[in-house]
Amino acid sequence: MKLVSYWHDTAPAFAGGVDGPLSGHYDVAIVGGGFTGLGAARQLAKAGARVIVLEAGRIGSGASGRNGGHLNNGLAHSFLAAKSALGTERAIALYRAFDDSIDTLETLIAEEGIACDFRRAGKLKLASKPGHFDAIARNFEAVNREVDPDTALLSAADLNGEVGSPFHGAMLSRKSAMMHMGRFVVGLADAAQRHGAILAEDAAVTGITRAGGRHSLATGRGTITANEVLIATGAYTTPNFSHFRRRIISVGSFIIATRPLSDAEIASVVPGNRTYVTSMNIGNYFRLSPDRRLIFGGRARFSATSDQRSDAKSGAILRASLARIFPQIASVDIDYCWGGLVDMTSDRYPRAGQQDGLWYAMGYSGHGAQLSTHLGMTIADAMLGREDRNPLKGLPWPAVPGHFGKPWFLPLVGLYYKALDCVQ
Ligand SMILES: Cc1cc2nc3c(=O)[nH]c(=O)nc-3n(C[C@H](O)[C@H](O)[C@H](O)COP(=O)(O)OP(=O)(O)OC[C@H]3O[C@@H](n4cnc5c(N)ncnc54)[C@H](O)[C@@H]3O)c2cc1C
């Protein structure tokens, strides 16, 4: 079993990073080379701006190259809960922004000719318990009536031919999609570079100061200046960005991938070939890879670290969950096991806007593989003085009380959700 991301292992690495010391003045400096930063860089460069992306590691080495590959439309929250938390207008705007994100990806992939197996597969939110189906049905009524008629409610019997495990019904969201995340992130970086953006790897930003209307960004490879800065560092935000560290809770999330499955195995496990998410608080998500592996993820453990040791521990838990849900492939070989950090906010809604003269977009809370590119482009448009379509503009974002970077309270949160899963 390889302890590396399947997406990293099966895509070419980005090869266009600029060499040598960094210097000079730019219209925009972007901190972070994941989907958010690259989506913004491409948009800005296309408009003729001088842009540099400063990435601490390799392009796509953060969550963008480590996720489950589900491009699910609409909200991960219940739409009813979003309406009561955000108000109807913002809940609808945010739902539509997620839908638009998938259209944005589809258009961008076609425009740039990125070979990443994008496919509108549809998503099934599966009821793990009978009571969960009632909640899914109530939410479906509101979603289908108010914001997304391209949805359907499926009974347990309707799931024959969709998934080979006894769930209690599901909501189908037809606009949802999937793709090869590694090939997309490298394709997006190549596109940004083709349009004129400069991409620098191994260029961690260690400090930002401001003087005379210019930002000065210090990196291990030199200092550059810029008129505008976008912070696109997600769960990997470093302690020097303390405003964001106090608001982002970085949580480990883990994934295993089986060996390629046979036709008969696929027919018995995921004949519907969609993206699938279970309804438990500590739930699982799965889909097939382009080469027919089952990519199976979940929180597994409430850990603030993802490294090979932590990932392998979580992988063992995920393997047991896979065997419980799909006993028909309980002993299948696991070829890959990896993890990454998710940028949670306390209410699990993302945030984007401006703070102390710095632009930012982050806090996708495990539901950003689609929104991040789109939101990066949306913020780029706002910087360019175009229509500001940011659905999160003005949404308050208080610091998490007692949180200064290391989420010491994660084990308690884990116990809380475990208890909730027992009683709900
Ligand atoms: C295991 C896992 C599974 C997931 N599954 C899904 C899924 O199936 N569907 C879904 O919608 N979402 C999923 N997500 C979430 C999704 O991947 C993220 O929301 C999305 O990739 C965020 O992109 P980003 O560009 O904002 O952040 P990232 O891709 O994390 O990029 C941030 C970058 O900033 C860099 N950085 C940090 N600090 C500095 C600094 N000081 N200087 C320079 N660079 C810096 C980091 O090195 C990193 O590369 C998952 C996430 C994980 C970890």
Coordinates of C-alpha atoms and ligand atoms in Angstrom, one line a residue:
M1 CA 0.0 0.0 0.0
K2 CA 1.3 3.4 -1.0
L3 CA 1.0 6.2 1.7
V4 CA 0.6 8.9 -1.0
S5 CA -2.4 10.6 -2.6
Y6 CA -3.7 8.6 -5.5
W7 CA -4.3 11.9 -7.4
H8 CA -0.6 12.9 -6.9
D9 CA 0.6 9.5 -7.9
T10 CA -1.4 9.3 -11.1
A11 CA -0.9 12.8 -12.5
P12 CA 2.2 14.6 -13.8
A13 CA 3.8 17.0 -11.4
F14 CA 3.6 20.7 -12.3
A15 CA 6.8 21.5 -14.1
G16 CA 6.5 25.3 -14.8
G17 CA 7.7 26.8 -11.5
V18 CA 10.0 29.8 -11.8
D19 CA 13.6 29.2 -10.7
G20 CA 16.0 31.4 -8.8
P21 CA 15.6 34.3 -6.4
L22 CA 12.2 36.2 -6.3
S23 CA 12.0 39.9 -6.7
G24 CA 10.1 42.7 -8.5
H25 CA 6.7 44.3 -8.3
Y26 CA 3.3 42.7 -9.2
D27 CA -0.3 43.9 -9.5
V28 CA -1.3 40.9 -7.4
A29 CA 0.5 38.4 -5.2
I30 CA -1.3 35.2 -4.3
V31 CA -0.3 33.2 -1.3
G32 CA -1.2 29.5 -1.8
G33 CA -1.1 27.3 -4.9
G34 CA -4.3 25.3 -4.6
F35 CA -7.5 25.7 -6.5
T36 CA -8.4 29.0 -4.9
G37 CA -5.1 30.7 -5.6
L38 CA -4.7 29.2 -9.1
G39 CA -8.3 30.0 -10.1
A40 CA -7.7 33.6 -9.1
A41 CA -4.3 33.7 -10.8
R42 CA -5.7 32.5 -14.2
Q43 CA -8.5 35.0 -14.1
L44 CA -6.2 37.9 -13.2
A45 CA -3.6 36.9 -15.8
K46 CA -6.3 36.5 -18.5
A47 CA -7.2 40.2 -17.8
G48 CA -3.6 41.3 -18.3
A49 CA -2.6 41.7 -14.6
R50 CA 0.9 40.9 -13.5
V51 CA 0.4 38.1 -11.0
I52 CA 2.7 35.9 -8.9
V53 CA 1.6 32.8 -7.0
L54 CA 3.8 32.0 -3.9
E55 CA 3.4 28.4 -2.8
A56 CA 5.1 27.0 0.3
G57 CA 5.4 23.4 -1.1
R58 CA 4.5 22.1 -4.5
I59 CA 1.5 23.3 -6.6
G60 CA -1.5 21.2 -5.4
S61 CA 0.3 19.8 -2.4
G62 CA -2.4 21.0 0.0
A63 CA -6.1 19.9 0.1
S64 CA -6.5 20.4 -3.7
G65 CA -4.3 17.4 -4.4
R66 CA -5.6 15.2 -1.5
N67 CA -9.4 15.3 -1.6
G68 CA -12.2 12.8 -2.3
G69 CA -12.8 14.1 -5.8
H70 CA -16.5 14.9 -5.2
L71 CA -17.8 18.0 -7.0
N72 CA -21.1 18.1 -5.3
N73 CA -23.6 20.8 -6.2
G74 CA -25.6 22.8 -3.6
L75 CA -24.8 23.0 0.1
A76 CA -23.3 20.3 2.3
H77 CA -25.5 21.7 5.0
S78 CA -29.2 21.1 5.1
F79 CA -30.8 23.9 3.0
L80 CA -33.3 24.3 5.8
A81 CA -30.5 24.8 8.3
A82 CA -28.8 27.3 6.0
K83 CA -32.0 29.3 5.6
S84 CA -32.3 29.7 9.4
A85 CA -28.6 30.5 9.9
L86 CA -28.0 32.8 6.9
G87 CA -31.5 34.0 5.9
T88 CA -33.3 32.8 2.8
E89 CA -31.6 35.2 0.3
R90 CA -28.0 34.3 1.3
A91 CA -28.8 30.6 1.6
I92 CA -30.2 30.6 -2.0
A93 CA -27.2 32.7 -3.2
L94 CA -24.7 30.3 -1.7
Y95 CA -26.6 27.2 -3.0
R96 CA -26.4 28.7 -6.5
A97 CA -22.8 29.6 -6.1
F98 CA -22.0 25.9 -5.5
D99 CA -24.1 25.1 -8.6
D100 CA -22.3 27.8 -10.6
S101 CA -18.9 26.4 -9.5
I102 CA -19.5 23.2 -11.3
D103 CA -20.6 25.1 -14.5
T104 CA -17.4 27.2 -14.1
L105 CA -15.2 24.0 -13.9
E106 CA -17.0 22.4 -16.9
T107 CA -16.4 25.6 -19.0
L108 CA -12.8 26.1 -17.8
I109 CA -11.8 22.5 -18.5
A110 CA -13.2 22.7 -22.0
E111 CA -11.6 26.1 -22.7
E112 CA -8.2 25.0 -21.4
G113 CA -8.4 21.5 -22.8
I114 CA -7.6 19.8 -19.4
A115 CA -7.9 16.0 -19.7
C116 CA -9.2 15.2 -16.2
D117 CA -12.2 12.9 -16.8
F118 CA -14.8 15.5 -15.7
R119 CA -18.2 13.9 -15.6
R120 CA -21.7 14.9 -14.4
A121 CA -22.2 11.8 -12.3
G122 CA -24.9 13.0 -9.9
K123 CA -24.6 12.7 -6.1
L124 CA -26.5 10.4 -3.7
K125 CA -26.9 11.5 -0.1
L126 CA -27.6 8.2 1.5
A127 CA -29.8 7.7 4.6
S128 CA -27.8 5.5 7.0
K129 CA -30.8 5.2 9.4
P130 CA -34.6 5.3 8.8
G131 CA -34.9 8.6 10.8
H132 CA -32.2 10.1 8.6
F133 CA -34.4 9.5 5.5
D134 CA -37.2 11.6 7.1
A135 CA -34.8 14.5 7.6
I136 CA -33.5 14.1 4.0
A137 CA -37.1 14.0 2.7
R138 CA -37.9 17.3 4.5
N139 CA -34.8 19.0 3.2
F140 CA -35.5 17.6 -0.3
E141 CA -39.0 19.2 -0.3
A142 CA -37.5 22.7 0.3
V143 CA -34.5 22.2 -2.1
N144 CA -36.6 20.9 -4.9
R145 CA -39.3 23.6 -4.6
E146 CA -37.1 26.6 -3.9
V147 CA -33.7 26.2 -5.5
D148 CA -32.9 23.0 -7.4
P149 CA -35.6 21.1 -9.3
D150 CA -32.8 18.9 -10.7
T151 CA -33.1 16.7 -7.6
A152 CA -35.1 13.5 -6.7
L153 CA -36.0 11.6 -3.6
L154 CA -35.2 7.9 -3.9
S155 CA -36.7 5.2 -1.7
A156 CA -34.7 2.2 -0.4
A157 CA -36.1 0.1 -3.2
D158 CA -35.1 2.8 -5.8
L159 CA -31.5 2.3 -4.7
N160 CA -31.3 -1.1 -6.3
G161 CA -29.0 -0.5 -9.2
E162 CA -27.4 2.5 -7.5
V163 CA -25.5 1.1 -4.5
G164 CA -24.9 -2.4 -3.2
S165 CA -25.5 -1.8 0.5
P166 CA -28.8 -1.5 2.4
F167 CA -29.4 2.3 2.8
H168 CA -32.8 3.7 3.7
G169 CA -33.3 6.0 0.7
A170 CA -31.4 9.0 -0.6
M171 CA -31.6 12.4 -2.2
L172 CA -30.2 12.5 -5.8
S173 CA -28.6 15.8 -6.9
R174 CA -28.1 15.4 -10.7
K175 CA -25.9 18.4 -11.3
S176 CA -23.0 17.0 -9.1
A177 CA -19.8 15.9 -10.9
M178 CA -16.5 14.2 -10.4
M179 CA -13.0 14.5 -12.0
H180 CA -9.3 13.5 -11.6
M181 CA -8.2 16.1 -9.0
G182 CA -4.5 15.8 -9.7
R183 CA -4.8 16.2 -13.4
F184 CA -7.1 19.2 -12.9
V185 CA -4.9 21.1 -10.5
V186 CA -1.8 20.7 -12.7
G187 CA -3.9 21.6 -15.8
L188 CA -5.2 24.7 -14.0
A189 CA -1.6 25.7 -13.0
D190 CA -0.4 25.2 -16.6
A191 CA -3.3 27.4 -17.8
A192 CA -2.6 30.2 -15.4
Q193 CA 1.0 30.1 -16.5
R194 CA 0.1 30.1 -20.2
H195 CA -2.0 33.3 -19.6
G196 CA 1.1 34.9 -18.0
A197 CA 1.0 34.2 -14.3
I198 CA 4.3 33.5 -12.5
L199 CA 4.2 30.4 -10.2
A200 CA 6.9 30.0 -7.5
E201 CA 7.1 26.7 -5.5
D202 CA 9.0 26.3 -2.3
A203 CA 8.3 30.0 -1.6
A204 CA 6.6 30.1 1.8
V205 CA 5.5 33.6 2.7
T206 CA 7.0 34.4 6.1
G207 CA 5.7 37.9 6.5
I208 CA 3.7 40.7 4.9
T209 CA 4.2 44.4 5.6
R210 CA 2.6 47.4 4.1
A211 CA 4.1 50.8 3.2
G212 CA 3.2 53.5 0.7
G213 CA 0.2 51.6 -0.6
R214 CA 2.3 48.6 -1.4
H215 CA 2.5 45.2 0.2
S216 CA 5.9 43.6 0.7
L217 CA 6.0 39.8 0.9
A218 CA 9.0 38.1 2.4
T219 CA 9.8 34.5 1.3
G220 CA 12.8 32.2 1.7
R221 CA 13.6 33.0 -1.9
G222 CA 13.5 36.8 -1.7
T223 CA 11.1 39.6 -1.2
I224 CA 8.5 40.9 -3.8
T225 CA 6.0 43.8 -3.6
A226 CA 2.4 43.9 -4.8
N227 CA -0.5 46.3 -5.0
E228 CA -3.0 43.6 -3.9
V229 CA -2.6 40.3 -2.0
L230 CA -4.9 37.3 -1.9
I231 CA -4.5 34.8 1.0
A232 CA -5.5 31.4 -0.3
T233 CA -3.9 29.2 2.3
G234 CA -6.9 27.2 3.5
A235 CA -6.2 24.6 6.2
Y236 CA -2.4 25.0 5.7
T237 CA -2.5 28.7 6.9
T238 CA 0.7 29.3 8.8
P239 CA 0.9 31.0 12.3
N240 CA 2.1 34.3 10.8
F241 CA -1.4 34.8 9.5
S242 CA -2.9 34.9 13.0
H243 CA -6.2 36.5 12.1
F244 CA -7.0 33.5 9.9
R245 CA -5.4 30.9 12.2
R246 CA -7.9 32.0 14.9
R247 CA -10.8 31.4 12.6
I248 CA -9.8 28.3 10.7
I249 CA -9.8 24.9 12.5
S250 CA -7.5 22.5 10.5
V251 CA -8.9 19.0 10.8
G252 CA -7.4 15.8 9.3
S253 CA -9.5 13.9 6.8
F254 CA -8.4 10.5 5.3
I255 CA -8.9 8.3 2.3
I256 CA -8.2 4.8 1.0
A257 CA -8.3 3.6 -2.6
T258 CA -8.7 -0.1 -3.5
R259 CA -7.1 -1.9 -6.4
P260 CA -9.0 -1.5 -9.7
L261 CA -12.3 -3.4 -9.3
S262 CA -13.7 -5.9 -11.8
D263 CA -17.0 -5.3 -13.7
A264 CA -18.7 -7.8 -11.3
E265 CA -17.4 -6.0 -8.2
I266 CA -18.5 -2.6 -9.5
A267 CA -21.9 -4.0 -10.3
S268 CA -22.2 -5.3 -6.7
V269 CA -20.8 -2.1 -5.0
V270 CA -21.5 1.1 -6.9
P271 CA -23.5 0.2 -10.0
G272 CA -24.8 3.8 -10.3
N273 CA -21.2 5.1 -10.6
R274 CA -22.1 8.4 -8.8
T275 CA -20.6 10.3 -5.9
Y276 CA -22.0 8.9 -2.6
V277 CA -22.1 10.5 0.8
T278 CA -23.6 8.8 3.9
S279 CA -25.8 10.7 6.4
M280 CA -23.9 10.0 9.7
N281 CA -22.1 12.9 11.4
I282 CA -18.9 10.8 11.3
G283 CA -19.8 9.5 7.9
N284 CA -18.2 8.2 4.7
Y285 CA -18.0 9.2 1.1
F286 CA -17.0 7.2 -1.9
R287 CA -16.8 7.1 -5.7
L288 CA -14.9 5.3 -8.5
S289 CA -11.6 6.6 -9.8
P290 CA -11.1 6.8 -13.6
D291 CA -9.2 3.5 -13.4
R292 CA -12.1 1.9 -11.4
R293 CA -10.8 1.9 -7.9
L294 CA -13.2 2.6 -5.0
I295 CA -12.0 5.8 -3.4
F296 CA -13.4 5.7 0.1
G297 CA -13.0 8.5 2.6
G298 CA -14.2 9.8 6.0
R299 CA -13.1 11.6 9.1
A300 CA -12.1 8.3 10.7
R301 CA -10.3 10.1 13.6
F302 CA -10.5 13.6 15.0
S303 CA -6.9 14.4 14.5
A304 CA -5.2 17.7 13.7
T305 CA -2.4 16.0 11.8
S306 CA -2.0 14.2 8.6
D307 CA 1.3 12.5 8.1
Q308 CA 2.1 8.9 7.0
R309 CA 1.7 7.5 10.6
S310 CA -1.6 9.3 11.2
D311 CA -2.9 8.5 7.7
A312 CA -2.1 4.8 8.2
K313 CA -3.9 4.6 11.5
S314 CA -7.0 6.3 9.9
G315 CA -6.7 4.0 6.9
A316 CA -7.2 0.9 9.2
I317 CA -10.4 2.5 10.5
L318 CA -11.6 3.3 7.0
R319 CA -10.9 -0.2 5.9
A320 CA -13.2 -1.5 8.7
S321 CA -15.9 1.0 7.6
L322 CA -15.6 -0.1 4.0
A323 CA -15.9 -3.8 5.0
R324 CA -19.0 -2.9 7.1
I325 CA -20.7 -1.0 4.3
F326 CA -19.6 -3.4 1.5
P327 CA -18.9 -6.9 3.0
Q328 CA -18.9 -8.2 -0.6
I329 CA -15.4 -6.7 -1.0
A330 CA -14.2 -6.8 2.6
S331 CA -10.9 -8.3 1.8
V332 CA -10.1 -6.3 -1.3
D333 CA -6.5 -5.0 -1.6
I334 CA -6.0 -1.4 -0.6
D335 CA -3.4 0.2 -2.9
Y336 CA -3.4 3.8 -1.5
C337 CA -4.0 5.5 1.8
W338 CA -3.5 9.2 2.4
G339 CA -4.9 12.2 4.3
G340 CA -5.0 16.0 4.3
L341 CA -6.2 18.9 6.3
V342 CA -9.7 20.4 5.9
D343 CA -10.2 24.1 6.6
M344 CA -13.2 24.1 8.9
T345 CA -15.0 27.2 10.2
S346 CA -17.1 27.0 13.4
D347 CA -20.3 27.1 11.4
R348 CA -18.9 25.2 8.4
Y349 CA -19.7 28.1 5.9
P350 CA -16.8 29.4 3.9
R351 CA -15.6 33.0 4.1
A352 CA -14.3 35.4 1.4
G353 CA -13.7 39.1 1.3
Q354 CA -11.2 41.6 2.6
Q355 CA -9.5 42.0 6.0
D356 CA -6.9 44.7 6.8
G357 CA -6.3 45.3 3.1
L358 CA -5.7 41.6 2.3
W359 CA -8.2 39.6 0.2
Y360 CA -9.0 36.1 1.3
A361 CA -11.1 33.0 0.4
M362 CA -11.1 29.9 2.6
G363 CA -13.0 27.9 5.2
Y364 CA -14.6 25.5 2.7
S365 CA -15.1 23.0 5.5
G366 CA -14.6 19.8 3.4
H367 CA -16.9 21.1 0.6
G368 CA -14.6 23.2 -1.6
A369 CA -13.3 21.1 -4.4
Q370 CA -15.8 22.8 -6.7
L371 CA -16.3 26.2 -5.0
S372 CA -12.6 27.1 -4.5
T373 CA -11.7 27.6 -8.1
H374 CA -14.9 29.6 -8.7
L375 CA -14.5 31.7 -5.5
G376 CA -10.9 32.4 -6.5
M377 CA -12.1 33.7 -9.8
T378 CA -14.9 35.7 -8.1
I379 CA -12.4 37.5 -5.8
A380 CA -10.2 38.1 -8.8
D381 CA -13.1 39.8 -10.6
A382 CA -13.7 42.0 -7.5
M383 CA -10.0 43.0 -7.5
L384 CA -10.4 43.9 -11.2
G385 CA -13.3 46.2 -10.3
R386 CA -15.8 43.9 -12.1
E387 CA -19.2 43.1 -10.7
D388 CA -18.7 41.7 -7.1
R389 CA -20.6 38.4 -7.1
N390 CA -19.1 37.2 -3.8
P391 CA -22.0 35.3 -2.1
L392 CA -20.2 35.6 1.3
K393 CA -19.6 39.3 1.3
G394 CA -20.2 40.8 4.7
L395 CA -20.8 37.5 6.5
P396 CA -19.5 38.0 10.0
W397 CA -16.5 35.8 10.9
P398 CA -15.7 35.9 14.6
A399 CA -12.6 34.2 16.0
V400 CA -13.1 30.8 17.6
P401 CA -12.9 31.4 21.4
G402 CA -9.7 29.9 22.9
H403 CA -8.4 28.9 19.5
F404 CA -4.9 30.2 18.6
G405 CA -3.8 27.6 15.9
K406 CA -3.7 24.1 17.4
P407 CA -7.3 22.8 17.8
W408 CA -6.8 21.3 21.3
F409 CA -10.6 20.7 21.5
L410 CA -10.8 18.3 18.5
P411 CA -11.0 15.1 20.6
L412 CA -14.0 16.6 22.5
V413 CA -15.7 17.5 19.2
G414 CA -15.1 13.8 18.1
L415 CA -16.7 12.5 21.3
Y416 CA -19.7 14.8 20.8
Y417 CA -20.3 13.6 17.2
K418 CA -19.9 10.0 18.2
A419 CA -22.5 10.4 20.9
L420 CA -24.8 12.2 18.4
D421 CA -24.5 9.3 15.9
C422 CA -25.6 6.9 18.6
V423 CA -28.8 8.8 19.5
Q424 CA -29.8 10.4 16.2
Ligands
LIG1 C1 -8.9 14.4 2.6 C2 -9.7 15.5 2.0 C3 -10.9 15.2 1.3 C4 -11.7 16.2 0.7 N1 -12.7 15.8 -0.1 C5 -13.5 16.7 -0.7 C6 -14.5 16.4 -1.6 O1 -14.6 15.2 -2.0 N2 -15.3 17.3 -2.1 C7 -15.1 18.6 -1.8 O2 -15.8 19.5 -2.3 N3 -14.0 19.1 -1.0 C8 -13.2 18.1 -0.5 N4 -12.2 18.5 0.3 C9 -11.9 20.0 0.4 C10 -11.2 20.6 -0.8 O3 -10.1 19.8 -1.2 C11 -10.7 22.0 -0.4 O4 -11.8 22.8 0.0 C12 -10.0 22.7 -1.6 O5 -9.0 21.9 -2.2 C13 -9.4 24.0 -1.0 O6 -8.5 24.6 -2.0 P1 -7.5 25.8 -1.5 O7 -6.8 26.2 -2.7 O8 -8.3 26.8 -0.8 O9 -6.6 25.2 -0.4 P2 -5.3 24.2 -0.6 O10 -5.4 23.3 -1.8 O11 -5.1 23.5 0.8 O12 -4.1 25.2 -0.9 C14 -3.5 26.0 0.1 C15 -2.1 26.1 -0.2 O13 -1.5 27.2 0.5 C16 -0.1 26.9 0.8 N5 0.3 27.7 1.9 C17 0.0 27.7 3.2 N6 0.6 28.7 3.9 C18 1.5 29.3 3.0 C19 2.4 30.3 3.1 N7 2.7 31.0 4.3 N8 3.1 30.7 2.0 C20 2.9 30.1 0.8 N9 2.0 29.1 0.6 C21 1.3 28.7 1.7 C22 -0.2 25.4 1.1 O14 1.1 24.8 0.9 C23 -1.3 24.9 0.2 O15 -0.7 24.3 -1.0 C24 -11.4 17.6 0.9 C25 -10.2 17.9 1.6 C26 -9.4 16.9 2.2 C27 -8.2 17.3 2.9

